[in-house]
Short mmCIF file of N, CA and C in Angstrom, two decimals:
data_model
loop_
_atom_site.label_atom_id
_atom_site.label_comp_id
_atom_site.label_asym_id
_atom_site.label_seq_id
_atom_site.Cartn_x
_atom_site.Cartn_y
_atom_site.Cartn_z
N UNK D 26 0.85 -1.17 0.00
CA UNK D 26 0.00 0.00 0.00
C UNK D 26 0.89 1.23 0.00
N UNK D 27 0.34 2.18 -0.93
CA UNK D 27 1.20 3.41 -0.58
C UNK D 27 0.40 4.78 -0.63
N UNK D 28 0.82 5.36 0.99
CA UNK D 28 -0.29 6.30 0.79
C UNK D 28 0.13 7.85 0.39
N UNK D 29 -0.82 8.52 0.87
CA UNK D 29 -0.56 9.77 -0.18
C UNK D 29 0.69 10.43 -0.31
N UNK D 30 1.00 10.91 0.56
CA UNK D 30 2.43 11.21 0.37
C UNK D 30 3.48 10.71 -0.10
N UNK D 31 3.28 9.13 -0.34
CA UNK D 31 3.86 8.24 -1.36
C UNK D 31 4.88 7.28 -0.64
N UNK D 32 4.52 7.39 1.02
CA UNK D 32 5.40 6.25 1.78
C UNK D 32 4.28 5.04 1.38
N UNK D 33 5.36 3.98 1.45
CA UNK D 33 5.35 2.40 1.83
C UNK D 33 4.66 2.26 3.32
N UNK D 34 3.42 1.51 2.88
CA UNK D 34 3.11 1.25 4.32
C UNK D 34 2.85 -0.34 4.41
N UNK D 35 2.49 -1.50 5.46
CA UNK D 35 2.20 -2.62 5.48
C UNK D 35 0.85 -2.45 6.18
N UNK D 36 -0.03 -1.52 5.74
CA UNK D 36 -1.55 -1.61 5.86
C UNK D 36 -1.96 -2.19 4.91
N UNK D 37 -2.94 -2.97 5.16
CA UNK D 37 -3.66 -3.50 4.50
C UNK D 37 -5.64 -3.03 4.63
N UNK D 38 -5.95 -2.93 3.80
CA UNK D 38 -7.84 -2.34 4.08
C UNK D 38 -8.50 -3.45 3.59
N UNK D 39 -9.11 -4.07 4.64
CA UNK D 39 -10.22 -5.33 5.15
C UNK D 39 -11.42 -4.63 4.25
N UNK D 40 -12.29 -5.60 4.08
CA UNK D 40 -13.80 -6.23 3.19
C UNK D 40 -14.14 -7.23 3.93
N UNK D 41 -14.85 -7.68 4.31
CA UNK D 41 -15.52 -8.61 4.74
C UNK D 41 -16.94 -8.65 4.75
N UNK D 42 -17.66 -9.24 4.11
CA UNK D 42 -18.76 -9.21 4.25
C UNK D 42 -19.58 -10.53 4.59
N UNK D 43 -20.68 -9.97 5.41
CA UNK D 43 -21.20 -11.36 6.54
C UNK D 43 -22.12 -11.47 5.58
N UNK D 44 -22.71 -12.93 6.70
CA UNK D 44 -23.65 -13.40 6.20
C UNK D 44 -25.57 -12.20 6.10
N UNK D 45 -24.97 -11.05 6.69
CA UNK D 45 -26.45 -10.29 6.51
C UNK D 45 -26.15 -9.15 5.55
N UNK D 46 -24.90 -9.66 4.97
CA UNK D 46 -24.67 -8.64 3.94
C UNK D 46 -24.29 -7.27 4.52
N UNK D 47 -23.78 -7.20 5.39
CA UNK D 47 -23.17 -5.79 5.81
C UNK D 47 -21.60 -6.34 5.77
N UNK D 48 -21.25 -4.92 5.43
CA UNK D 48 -19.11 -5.13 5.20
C UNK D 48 -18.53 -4.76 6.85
N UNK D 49 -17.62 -5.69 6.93
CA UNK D 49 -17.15 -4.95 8.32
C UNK D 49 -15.92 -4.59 7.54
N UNK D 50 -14.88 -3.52 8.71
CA UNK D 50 -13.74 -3.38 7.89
C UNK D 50 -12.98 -3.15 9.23
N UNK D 51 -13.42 -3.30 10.53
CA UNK D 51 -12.53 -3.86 11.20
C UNK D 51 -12.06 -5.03 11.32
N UNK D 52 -10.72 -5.37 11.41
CA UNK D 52 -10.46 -6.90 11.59
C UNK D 52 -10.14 -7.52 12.83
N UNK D 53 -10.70 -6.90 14.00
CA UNK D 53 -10.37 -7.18 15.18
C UNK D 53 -12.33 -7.82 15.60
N UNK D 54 -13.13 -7.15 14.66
CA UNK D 54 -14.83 -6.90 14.90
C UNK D 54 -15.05 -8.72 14.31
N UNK D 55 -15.99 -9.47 15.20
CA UNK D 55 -15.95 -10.41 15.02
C UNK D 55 -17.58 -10.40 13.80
N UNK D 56 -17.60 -11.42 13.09
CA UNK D 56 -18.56 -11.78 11.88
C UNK D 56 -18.65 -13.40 12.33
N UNK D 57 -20.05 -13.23 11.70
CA UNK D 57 -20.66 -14.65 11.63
C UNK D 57 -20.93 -14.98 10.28
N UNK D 58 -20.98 -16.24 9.87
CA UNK D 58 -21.25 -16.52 8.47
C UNK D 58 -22.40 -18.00 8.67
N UNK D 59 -22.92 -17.94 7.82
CA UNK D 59 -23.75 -19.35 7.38
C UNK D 59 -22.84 -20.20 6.48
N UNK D 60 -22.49 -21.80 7.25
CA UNK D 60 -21.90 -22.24 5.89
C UNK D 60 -23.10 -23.91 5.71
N UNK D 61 -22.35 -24.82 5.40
CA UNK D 61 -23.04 -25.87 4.70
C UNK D 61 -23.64 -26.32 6.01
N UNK D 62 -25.20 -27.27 5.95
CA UNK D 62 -25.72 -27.75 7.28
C UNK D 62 -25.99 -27.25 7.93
N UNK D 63 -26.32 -25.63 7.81
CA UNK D 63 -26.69 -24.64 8.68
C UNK D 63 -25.57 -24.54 9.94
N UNK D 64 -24.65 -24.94 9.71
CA UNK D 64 -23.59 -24.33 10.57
C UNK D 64 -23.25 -22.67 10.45
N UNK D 65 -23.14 -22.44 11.91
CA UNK D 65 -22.88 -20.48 11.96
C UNK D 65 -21.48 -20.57 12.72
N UNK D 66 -20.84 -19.84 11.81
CA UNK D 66 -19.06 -19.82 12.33
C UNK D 66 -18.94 -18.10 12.59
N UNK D 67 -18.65 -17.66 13.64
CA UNK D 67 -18.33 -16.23 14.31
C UNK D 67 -16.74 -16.44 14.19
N UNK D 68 -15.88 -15.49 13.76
CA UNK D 68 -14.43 -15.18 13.58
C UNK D 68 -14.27 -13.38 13.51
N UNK D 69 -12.78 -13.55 14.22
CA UNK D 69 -12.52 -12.03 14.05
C UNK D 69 -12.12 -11.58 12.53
N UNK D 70 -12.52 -10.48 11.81
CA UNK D 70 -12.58 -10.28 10.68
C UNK D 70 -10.95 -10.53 10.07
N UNK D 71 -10.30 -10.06 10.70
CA UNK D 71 -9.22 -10.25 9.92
C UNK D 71 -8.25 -11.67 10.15
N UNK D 72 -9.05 -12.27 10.51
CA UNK D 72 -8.10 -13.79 10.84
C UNK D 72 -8.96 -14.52 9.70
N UNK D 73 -7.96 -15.62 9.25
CA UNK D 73 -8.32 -16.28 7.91
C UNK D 73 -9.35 -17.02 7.97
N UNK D 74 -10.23 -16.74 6.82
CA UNK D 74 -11.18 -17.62 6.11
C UNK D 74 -11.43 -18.12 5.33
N UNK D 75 -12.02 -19.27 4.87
CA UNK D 75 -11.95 -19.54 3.19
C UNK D 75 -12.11 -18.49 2.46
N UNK D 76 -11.81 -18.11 1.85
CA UNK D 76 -12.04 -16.39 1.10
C UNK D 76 -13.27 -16.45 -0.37
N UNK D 77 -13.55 -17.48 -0.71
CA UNK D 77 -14.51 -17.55 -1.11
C UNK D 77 -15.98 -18.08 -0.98
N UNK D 78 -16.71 -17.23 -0.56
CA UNK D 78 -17.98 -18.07 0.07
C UNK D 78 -18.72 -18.45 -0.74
N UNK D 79 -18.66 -17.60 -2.08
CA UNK D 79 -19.89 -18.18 -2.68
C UNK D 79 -19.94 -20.21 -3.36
N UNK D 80 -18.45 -20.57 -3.11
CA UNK D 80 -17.72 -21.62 -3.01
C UNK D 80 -17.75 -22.28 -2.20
N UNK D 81 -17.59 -22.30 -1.16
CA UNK D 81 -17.45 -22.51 0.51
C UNK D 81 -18.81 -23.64 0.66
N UNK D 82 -20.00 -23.70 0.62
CA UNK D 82 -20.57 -24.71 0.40
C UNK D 82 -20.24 -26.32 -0.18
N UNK D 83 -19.81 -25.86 -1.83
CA UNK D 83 -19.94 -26.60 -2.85
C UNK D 83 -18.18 -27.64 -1.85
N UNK D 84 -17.78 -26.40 -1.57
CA UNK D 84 -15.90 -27.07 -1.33
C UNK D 84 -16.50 -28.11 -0.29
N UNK D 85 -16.98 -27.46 0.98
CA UNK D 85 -17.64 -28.33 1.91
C UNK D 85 -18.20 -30.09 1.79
N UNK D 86 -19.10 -29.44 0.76
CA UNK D 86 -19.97 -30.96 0.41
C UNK D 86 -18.82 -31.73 0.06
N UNK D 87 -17.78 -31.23 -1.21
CA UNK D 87 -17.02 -32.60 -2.02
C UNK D 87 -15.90 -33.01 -0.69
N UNK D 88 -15.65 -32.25 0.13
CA UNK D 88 -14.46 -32.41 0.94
C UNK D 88 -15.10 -33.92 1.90
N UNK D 89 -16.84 -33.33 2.53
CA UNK D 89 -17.03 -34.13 3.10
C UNK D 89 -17.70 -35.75 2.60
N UNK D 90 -17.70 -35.96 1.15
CA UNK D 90 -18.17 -36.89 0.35
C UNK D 90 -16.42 -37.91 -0.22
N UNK D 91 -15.91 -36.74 -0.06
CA UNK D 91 -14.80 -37.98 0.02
C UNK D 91 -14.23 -38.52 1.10
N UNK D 92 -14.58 -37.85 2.33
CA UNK D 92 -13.88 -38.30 3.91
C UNK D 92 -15.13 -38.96 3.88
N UNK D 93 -16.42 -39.27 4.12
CA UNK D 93 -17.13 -40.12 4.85
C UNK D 93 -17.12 -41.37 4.67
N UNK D 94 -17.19 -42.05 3.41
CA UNK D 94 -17.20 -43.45 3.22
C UNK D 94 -16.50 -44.42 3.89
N UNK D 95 -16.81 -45.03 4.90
CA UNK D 95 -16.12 -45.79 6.03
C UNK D 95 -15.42 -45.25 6.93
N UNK D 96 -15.46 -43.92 7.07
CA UNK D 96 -14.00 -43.43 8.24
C UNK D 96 -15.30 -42.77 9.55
N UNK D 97 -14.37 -43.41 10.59
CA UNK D 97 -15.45 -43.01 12.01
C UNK D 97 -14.79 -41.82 12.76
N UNK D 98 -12.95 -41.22 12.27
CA UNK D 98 -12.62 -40.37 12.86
C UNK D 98 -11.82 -39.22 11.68
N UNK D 99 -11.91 -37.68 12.30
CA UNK D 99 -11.81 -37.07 11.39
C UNK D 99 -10.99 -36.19 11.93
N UNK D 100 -9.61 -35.81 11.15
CA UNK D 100 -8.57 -34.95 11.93
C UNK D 100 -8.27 -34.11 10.94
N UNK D 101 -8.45 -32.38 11.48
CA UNK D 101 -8.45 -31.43 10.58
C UNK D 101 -7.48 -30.48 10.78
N UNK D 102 -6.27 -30.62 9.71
CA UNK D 102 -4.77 -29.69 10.15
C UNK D 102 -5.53 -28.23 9.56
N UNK D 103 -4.72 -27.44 10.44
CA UNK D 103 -4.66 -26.21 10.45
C UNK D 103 -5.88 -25.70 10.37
N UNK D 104 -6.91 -26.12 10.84
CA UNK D 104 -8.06 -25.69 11.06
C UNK D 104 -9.06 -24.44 11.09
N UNK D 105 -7.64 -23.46 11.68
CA UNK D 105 -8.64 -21.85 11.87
C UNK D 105 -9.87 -22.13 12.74
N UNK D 106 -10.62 -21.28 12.48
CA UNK D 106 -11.97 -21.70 13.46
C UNK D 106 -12.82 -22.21 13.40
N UNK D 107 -12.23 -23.73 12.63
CA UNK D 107 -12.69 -25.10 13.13
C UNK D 107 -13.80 -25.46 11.66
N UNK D 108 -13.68 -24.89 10.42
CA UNK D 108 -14.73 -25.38 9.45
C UNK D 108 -14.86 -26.68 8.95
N UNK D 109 -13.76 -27.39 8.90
CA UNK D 109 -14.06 -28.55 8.76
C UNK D 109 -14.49 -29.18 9.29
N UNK D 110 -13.76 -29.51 10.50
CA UNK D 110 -13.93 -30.29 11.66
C UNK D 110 -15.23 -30.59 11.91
N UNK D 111 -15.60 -29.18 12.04
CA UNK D 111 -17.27 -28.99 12.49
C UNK D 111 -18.38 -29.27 11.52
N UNK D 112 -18.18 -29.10 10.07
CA UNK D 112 -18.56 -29.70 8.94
C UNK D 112 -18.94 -31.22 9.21
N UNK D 113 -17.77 -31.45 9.42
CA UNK D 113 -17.68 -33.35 9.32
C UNK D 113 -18.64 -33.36 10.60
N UNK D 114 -18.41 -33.02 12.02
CA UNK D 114 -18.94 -33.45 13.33
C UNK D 114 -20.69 -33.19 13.08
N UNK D 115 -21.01 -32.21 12.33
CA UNK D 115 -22.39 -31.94 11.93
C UNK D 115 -22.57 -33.18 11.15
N UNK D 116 -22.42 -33.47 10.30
CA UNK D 116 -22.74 -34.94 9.85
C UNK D 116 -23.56 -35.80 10.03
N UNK D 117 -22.97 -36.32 11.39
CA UNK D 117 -23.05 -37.38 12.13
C UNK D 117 -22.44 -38.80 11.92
N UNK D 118 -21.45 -38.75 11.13
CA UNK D 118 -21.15 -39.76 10.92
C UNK D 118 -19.76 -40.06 11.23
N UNK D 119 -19.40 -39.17 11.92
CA UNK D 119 -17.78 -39.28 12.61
C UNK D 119 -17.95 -39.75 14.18
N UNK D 120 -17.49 -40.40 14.70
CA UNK D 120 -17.66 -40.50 16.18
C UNK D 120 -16.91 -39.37 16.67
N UNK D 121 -15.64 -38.82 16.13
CA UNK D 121 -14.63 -37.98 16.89
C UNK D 121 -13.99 -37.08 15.52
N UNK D 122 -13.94 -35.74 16.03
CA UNK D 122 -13.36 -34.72 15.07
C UNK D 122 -11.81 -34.58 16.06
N UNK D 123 -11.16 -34.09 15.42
CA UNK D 123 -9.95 -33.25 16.14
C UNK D 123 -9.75 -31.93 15.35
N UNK D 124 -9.31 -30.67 15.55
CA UNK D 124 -8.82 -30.08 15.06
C UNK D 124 -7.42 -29.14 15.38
N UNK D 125 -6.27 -28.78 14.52
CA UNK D 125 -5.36 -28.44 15.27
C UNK D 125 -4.98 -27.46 14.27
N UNK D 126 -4.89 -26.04 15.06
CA UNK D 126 -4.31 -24.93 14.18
C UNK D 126 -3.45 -24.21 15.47
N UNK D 127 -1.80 -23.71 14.77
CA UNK D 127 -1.34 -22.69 15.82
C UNK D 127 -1.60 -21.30 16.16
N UNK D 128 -2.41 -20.94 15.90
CA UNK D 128 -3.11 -19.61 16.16
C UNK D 128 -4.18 -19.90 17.06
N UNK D 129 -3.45 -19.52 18.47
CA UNK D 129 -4.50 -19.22 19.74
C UNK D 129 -5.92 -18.94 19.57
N UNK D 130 -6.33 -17.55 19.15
CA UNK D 130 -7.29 -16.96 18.57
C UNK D 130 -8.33 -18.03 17.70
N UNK D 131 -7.71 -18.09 16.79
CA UNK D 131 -8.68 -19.14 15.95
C UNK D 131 -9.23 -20.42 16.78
N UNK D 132 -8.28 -20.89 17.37
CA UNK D 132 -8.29 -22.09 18.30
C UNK D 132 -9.47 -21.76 19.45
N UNK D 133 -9.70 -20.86 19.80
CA UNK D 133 -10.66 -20.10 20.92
C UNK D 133 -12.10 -20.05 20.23
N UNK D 134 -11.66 -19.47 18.92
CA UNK D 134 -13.24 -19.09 17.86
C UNK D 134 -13.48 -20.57 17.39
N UNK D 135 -13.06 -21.53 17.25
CA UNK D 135 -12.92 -23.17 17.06
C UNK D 135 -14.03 -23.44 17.79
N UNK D 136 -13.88 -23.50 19.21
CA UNK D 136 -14.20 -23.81 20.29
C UNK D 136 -15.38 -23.16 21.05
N UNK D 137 -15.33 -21.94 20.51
CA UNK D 137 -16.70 -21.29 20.71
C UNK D 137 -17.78 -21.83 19.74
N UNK D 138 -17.52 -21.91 18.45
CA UNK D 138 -17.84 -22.10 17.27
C UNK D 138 -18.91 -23.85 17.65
N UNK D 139 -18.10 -24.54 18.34
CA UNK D 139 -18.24 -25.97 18.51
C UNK D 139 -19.53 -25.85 19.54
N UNK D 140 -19.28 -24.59 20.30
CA UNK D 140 -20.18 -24.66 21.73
C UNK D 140 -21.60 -24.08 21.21
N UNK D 141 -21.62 -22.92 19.99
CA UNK D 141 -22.64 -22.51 19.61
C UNK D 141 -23.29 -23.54 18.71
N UNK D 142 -22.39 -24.72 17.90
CA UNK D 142 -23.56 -25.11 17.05
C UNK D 142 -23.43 -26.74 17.81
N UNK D 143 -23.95 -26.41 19.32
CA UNK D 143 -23.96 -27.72 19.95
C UNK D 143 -23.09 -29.27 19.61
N UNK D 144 -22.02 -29.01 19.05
CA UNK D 144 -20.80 -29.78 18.93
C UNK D 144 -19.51 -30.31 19.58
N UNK D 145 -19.63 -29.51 20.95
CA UNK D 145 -18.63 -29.79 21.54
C UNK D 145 -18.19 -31.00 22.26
N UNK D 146 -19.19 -31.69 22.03
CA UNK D 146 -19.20 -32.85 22.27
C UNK D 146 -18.43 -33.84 21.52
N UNK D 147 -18.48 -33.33 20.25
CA UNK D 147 -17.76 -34.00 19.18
C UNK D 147 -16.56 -33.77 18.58
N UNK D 148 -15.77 -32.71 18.92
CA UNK D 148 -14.73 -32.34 18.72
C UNK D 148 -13.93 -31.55 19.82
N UNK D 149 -12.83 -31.87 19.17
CA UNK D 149 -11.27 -31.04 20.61
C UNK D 149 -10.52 -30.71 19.37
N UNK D 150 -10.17 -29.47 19.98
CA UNK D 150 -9.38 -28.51 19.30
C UNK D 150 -8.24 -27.99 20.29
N UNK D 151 -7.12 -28.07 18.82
CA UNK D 151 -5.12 -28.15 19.81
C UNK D 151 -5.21 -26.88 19.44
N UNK D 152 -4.28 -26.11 20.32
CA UNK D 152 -3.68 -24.70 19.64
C UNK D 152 -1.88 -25.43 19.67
N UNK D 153 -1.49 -25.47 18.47
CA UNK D 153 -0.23 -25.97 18.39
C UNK D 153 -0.02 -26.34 17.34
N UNK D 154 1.23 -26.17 16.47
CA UNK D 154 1.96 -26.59 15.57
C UNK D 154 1.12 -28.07 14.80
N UNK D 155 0.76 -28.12 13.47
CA UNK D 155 0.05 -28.98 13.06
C UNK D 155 1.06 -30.06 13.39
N UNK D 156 2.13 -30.84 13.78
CA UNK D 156 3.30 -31.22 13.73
C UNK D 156 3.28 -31.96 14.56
N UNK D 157 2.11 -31.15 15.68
CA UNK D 157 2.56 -32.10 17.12
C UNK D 157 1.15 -32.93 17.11
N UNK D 158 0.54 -32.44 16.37
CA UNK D 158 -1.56 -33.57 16.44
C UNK D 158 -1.44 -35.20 16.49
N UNK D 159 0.04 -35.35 16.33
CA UNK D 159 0.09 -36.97 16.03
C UNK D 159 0.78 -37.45 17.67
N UNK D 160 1.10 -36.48 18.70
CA UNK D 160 1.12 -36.72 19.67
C UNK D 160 0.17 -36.76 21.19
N UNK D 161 -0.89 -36.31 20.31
CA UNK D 161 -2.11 -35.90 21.05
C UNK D 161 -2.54 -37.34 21.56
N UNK D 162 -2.82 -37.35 22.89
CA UNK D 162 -3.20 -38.62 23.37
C UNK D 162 -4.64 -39.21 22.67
N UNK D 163 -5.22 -38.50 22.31
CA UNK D 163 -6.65 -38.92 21.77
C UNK D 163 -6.55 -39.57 20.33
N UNK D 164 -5.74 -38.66 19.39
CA UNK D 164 -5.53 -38.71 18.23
C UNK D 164 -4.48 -40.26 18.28
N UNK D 165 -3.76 -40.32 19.39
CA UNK D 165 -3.19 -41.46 18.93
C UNK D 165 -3.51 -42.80 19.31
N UNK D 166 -4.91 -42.87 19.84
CA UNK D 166 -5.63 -43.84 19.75
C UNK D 166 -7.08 -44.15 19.18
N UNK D 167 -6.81 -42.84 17.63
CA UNK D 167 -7.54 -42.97 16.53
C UNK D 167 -7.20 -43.76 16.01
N UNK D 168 -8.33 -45.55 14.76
CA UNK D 168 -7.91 -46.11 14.33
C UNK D 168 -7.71 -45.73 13.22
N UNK D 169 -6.18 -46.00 12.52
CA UNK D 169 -6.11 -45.48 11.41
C UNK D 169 -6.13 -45.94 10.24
N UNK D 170 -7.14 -47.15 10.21
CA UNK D 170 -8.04 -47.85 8.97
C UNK D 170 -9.63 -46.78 8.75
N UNK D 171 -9.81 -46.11 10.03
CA UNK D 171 -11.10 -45.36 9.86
C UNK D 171 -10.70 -44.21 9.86
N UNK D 172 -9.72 -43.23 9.59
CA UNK D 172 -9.47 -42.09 9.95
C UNK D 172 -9.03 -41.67 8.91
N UNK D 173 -9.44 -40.42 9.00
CA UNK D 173 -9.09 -39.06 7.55
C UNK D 173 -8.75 -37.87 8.31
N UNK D 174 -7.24 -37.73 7.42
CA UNK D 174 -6.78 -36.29 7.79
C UNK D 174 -6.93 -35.22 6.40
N UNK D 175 -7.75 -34.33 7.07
CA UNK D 175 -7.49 -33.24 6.04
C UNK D 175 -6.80 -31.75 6.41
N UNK D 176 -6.41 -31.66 5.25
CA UNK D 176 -5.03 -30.83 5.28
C UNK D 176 -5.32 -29.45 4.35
N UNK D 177 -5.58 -29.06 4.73
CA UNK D 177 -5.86 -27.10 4.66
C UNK D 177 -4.59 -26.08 4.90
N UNK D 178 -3.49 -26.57 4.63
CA UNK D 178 -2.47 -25.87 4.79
C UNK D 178 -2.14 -23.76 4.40
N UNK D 179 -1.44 -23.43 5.07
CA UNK D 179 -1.62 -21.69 4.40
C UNK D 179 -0.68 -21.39 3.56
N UNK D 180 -0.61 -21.22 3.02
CA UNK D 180 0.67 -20.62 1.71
C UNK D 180 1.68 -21.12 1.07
N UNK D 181 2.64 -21.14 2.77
CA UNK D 181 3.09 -22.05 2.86
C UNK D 181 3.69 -23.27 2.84
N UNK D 182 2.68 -24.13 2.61
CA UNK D 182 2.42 -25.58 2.91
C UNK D 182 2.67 -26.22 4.11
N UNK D 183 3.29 -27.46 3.94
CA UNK D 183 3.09 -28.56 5.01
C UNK D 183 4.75 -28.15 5.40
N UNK D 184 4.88 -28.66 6.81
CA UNK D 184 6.36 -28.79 6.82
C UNK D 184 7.00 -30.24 6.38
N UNK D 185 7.92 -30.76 6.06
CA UNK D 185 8.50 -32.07 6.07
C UNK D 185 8.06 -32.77 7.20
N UNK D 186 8.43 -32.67 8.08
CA UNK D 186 8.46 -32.79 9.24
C UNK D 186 6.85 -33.74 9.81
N UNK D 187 5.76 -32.47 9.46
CA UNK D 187 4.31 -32.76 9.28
C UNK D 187 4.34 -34.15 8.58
N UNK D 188 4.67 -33.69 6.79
CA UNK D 188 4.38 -34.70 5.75
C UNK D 188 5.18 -36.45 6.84
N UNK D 189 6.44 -35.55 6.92
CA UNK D 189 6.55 -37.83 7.53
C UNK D 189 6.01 -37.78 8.67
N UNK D 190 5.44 -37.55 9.57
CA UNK D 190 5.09 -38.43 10.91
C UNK D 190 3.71 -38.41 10.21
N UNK D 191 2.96 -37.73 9.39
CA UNK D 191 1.53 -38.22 8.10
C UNK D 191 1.71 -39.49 7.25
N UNK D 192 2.71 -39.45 7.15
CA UNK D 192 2.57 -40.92 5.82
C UNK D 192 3.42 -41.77 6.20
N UNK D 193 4.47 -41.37 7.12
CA UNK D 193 5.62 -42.82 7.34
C UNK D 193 5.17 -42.96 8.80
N UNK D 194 4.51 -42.59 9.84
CA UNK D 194 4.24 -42.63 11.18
C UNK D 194 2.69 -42.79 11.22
N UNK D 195 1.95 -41.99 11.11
CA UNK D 195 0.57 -42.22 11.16
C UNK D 195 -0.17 -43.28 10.49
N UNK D 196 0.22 -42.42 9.43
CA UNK D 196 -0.27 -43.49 8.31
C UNK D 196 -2.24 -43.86 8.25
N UNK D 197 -2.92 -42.28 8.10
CA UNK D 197 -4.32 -42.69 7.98
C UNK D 197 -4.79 -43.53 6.74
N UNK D 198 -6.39 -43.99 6.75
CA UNK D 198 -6.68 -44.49 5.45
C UNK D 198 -6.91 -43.63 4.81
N UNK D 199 -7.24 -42.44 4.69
CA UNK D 199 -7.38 -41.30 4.14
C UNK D 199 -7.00 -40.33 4.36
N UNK D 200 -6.61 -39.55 3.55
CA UNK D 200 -5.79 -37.46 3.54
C UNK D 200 -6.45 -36.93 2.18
N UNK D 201 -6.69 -35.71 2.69
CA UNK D 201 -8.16 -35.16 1.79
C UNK D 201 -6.53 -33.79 1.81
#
């Protein structure tokens, strides 16, 4: 961004628009959205979201049509505030969600998120390094003939690190 006087700045100017069709443009101001299954996800505006909603449905359905067929547990890297997870746990056809993103914040809106659309029952959410979910006492007595990890990574990607204790250590029947 560069503003008038013609300095370099690392501002950035937020859009967000909710589900009642009003823009917020603080990113600290929390929004709610409608996504698939009548799930309602509240997040602070400027922490990440799928960025396309009018998508965000359709992504939903195929994500959760290829994890369901035989898998009873569902582990969702980098989560943010918890859309998959909670996707799949709405279902009903997962016994157990996990979700694990390192951003505190999101991890909090996860968890609120779980408590408002009566889910918390069905999912636990890590604040920690996607890296460490395979040390989680719960997660590691997921069976992993029934279990799907999906992987939502940011920019980024995966670390090495992630990828082998995923495919040479874990070793689910499925990664979405």
């Amino acid at each position: 961004y560069v503003s008038r006087s013609g300095q370099h700045t690392n501002k950035e100017l937020l859009f967000r628009e909710t589900s009642d069709g009003t823009v917020v443009t603080d990113p600290k101001e929390f929004v709610t959205t409608s996504v698939a299954n009548g799930l309602k996800l509240s997040f602070r505006a400027g922490n990440f979201f799928q960025i396309n909603p009018y998508m965000l449905d359709k992504m939903i359905s195929l994500a959760l049509q290829a994890a369901t067929p035989g898998m009873t547990h569902f582990i969702d890297c980098y989560c943010g505030s918890g859309l998959f997870a909670l996707a799949a746990a709405a279902t009903g056809g997962f016994d157990s969600c996990v979700g694990i993103e390192i951003n505190k914040g999101a991890i909090e809106e996860a968890k609120s998120n779980a408590v408002q659309n009566e889910l918390q029952h069905k999912c636990t959410f890590i604040a920690a390094s996607a890296s460490n979910i395979f040390k989680n006492k719960k997660v590691k007595r997921f069976p992993r003939d029934n279990t799907v990890v999906m992987i939502d990574p940011p920019r980024k990607g995966c670390s090495t690190d992630f990828l082998q204790q995923l495919c040479e250590d874990f070793q689910p029947k499925r990664i979405l």
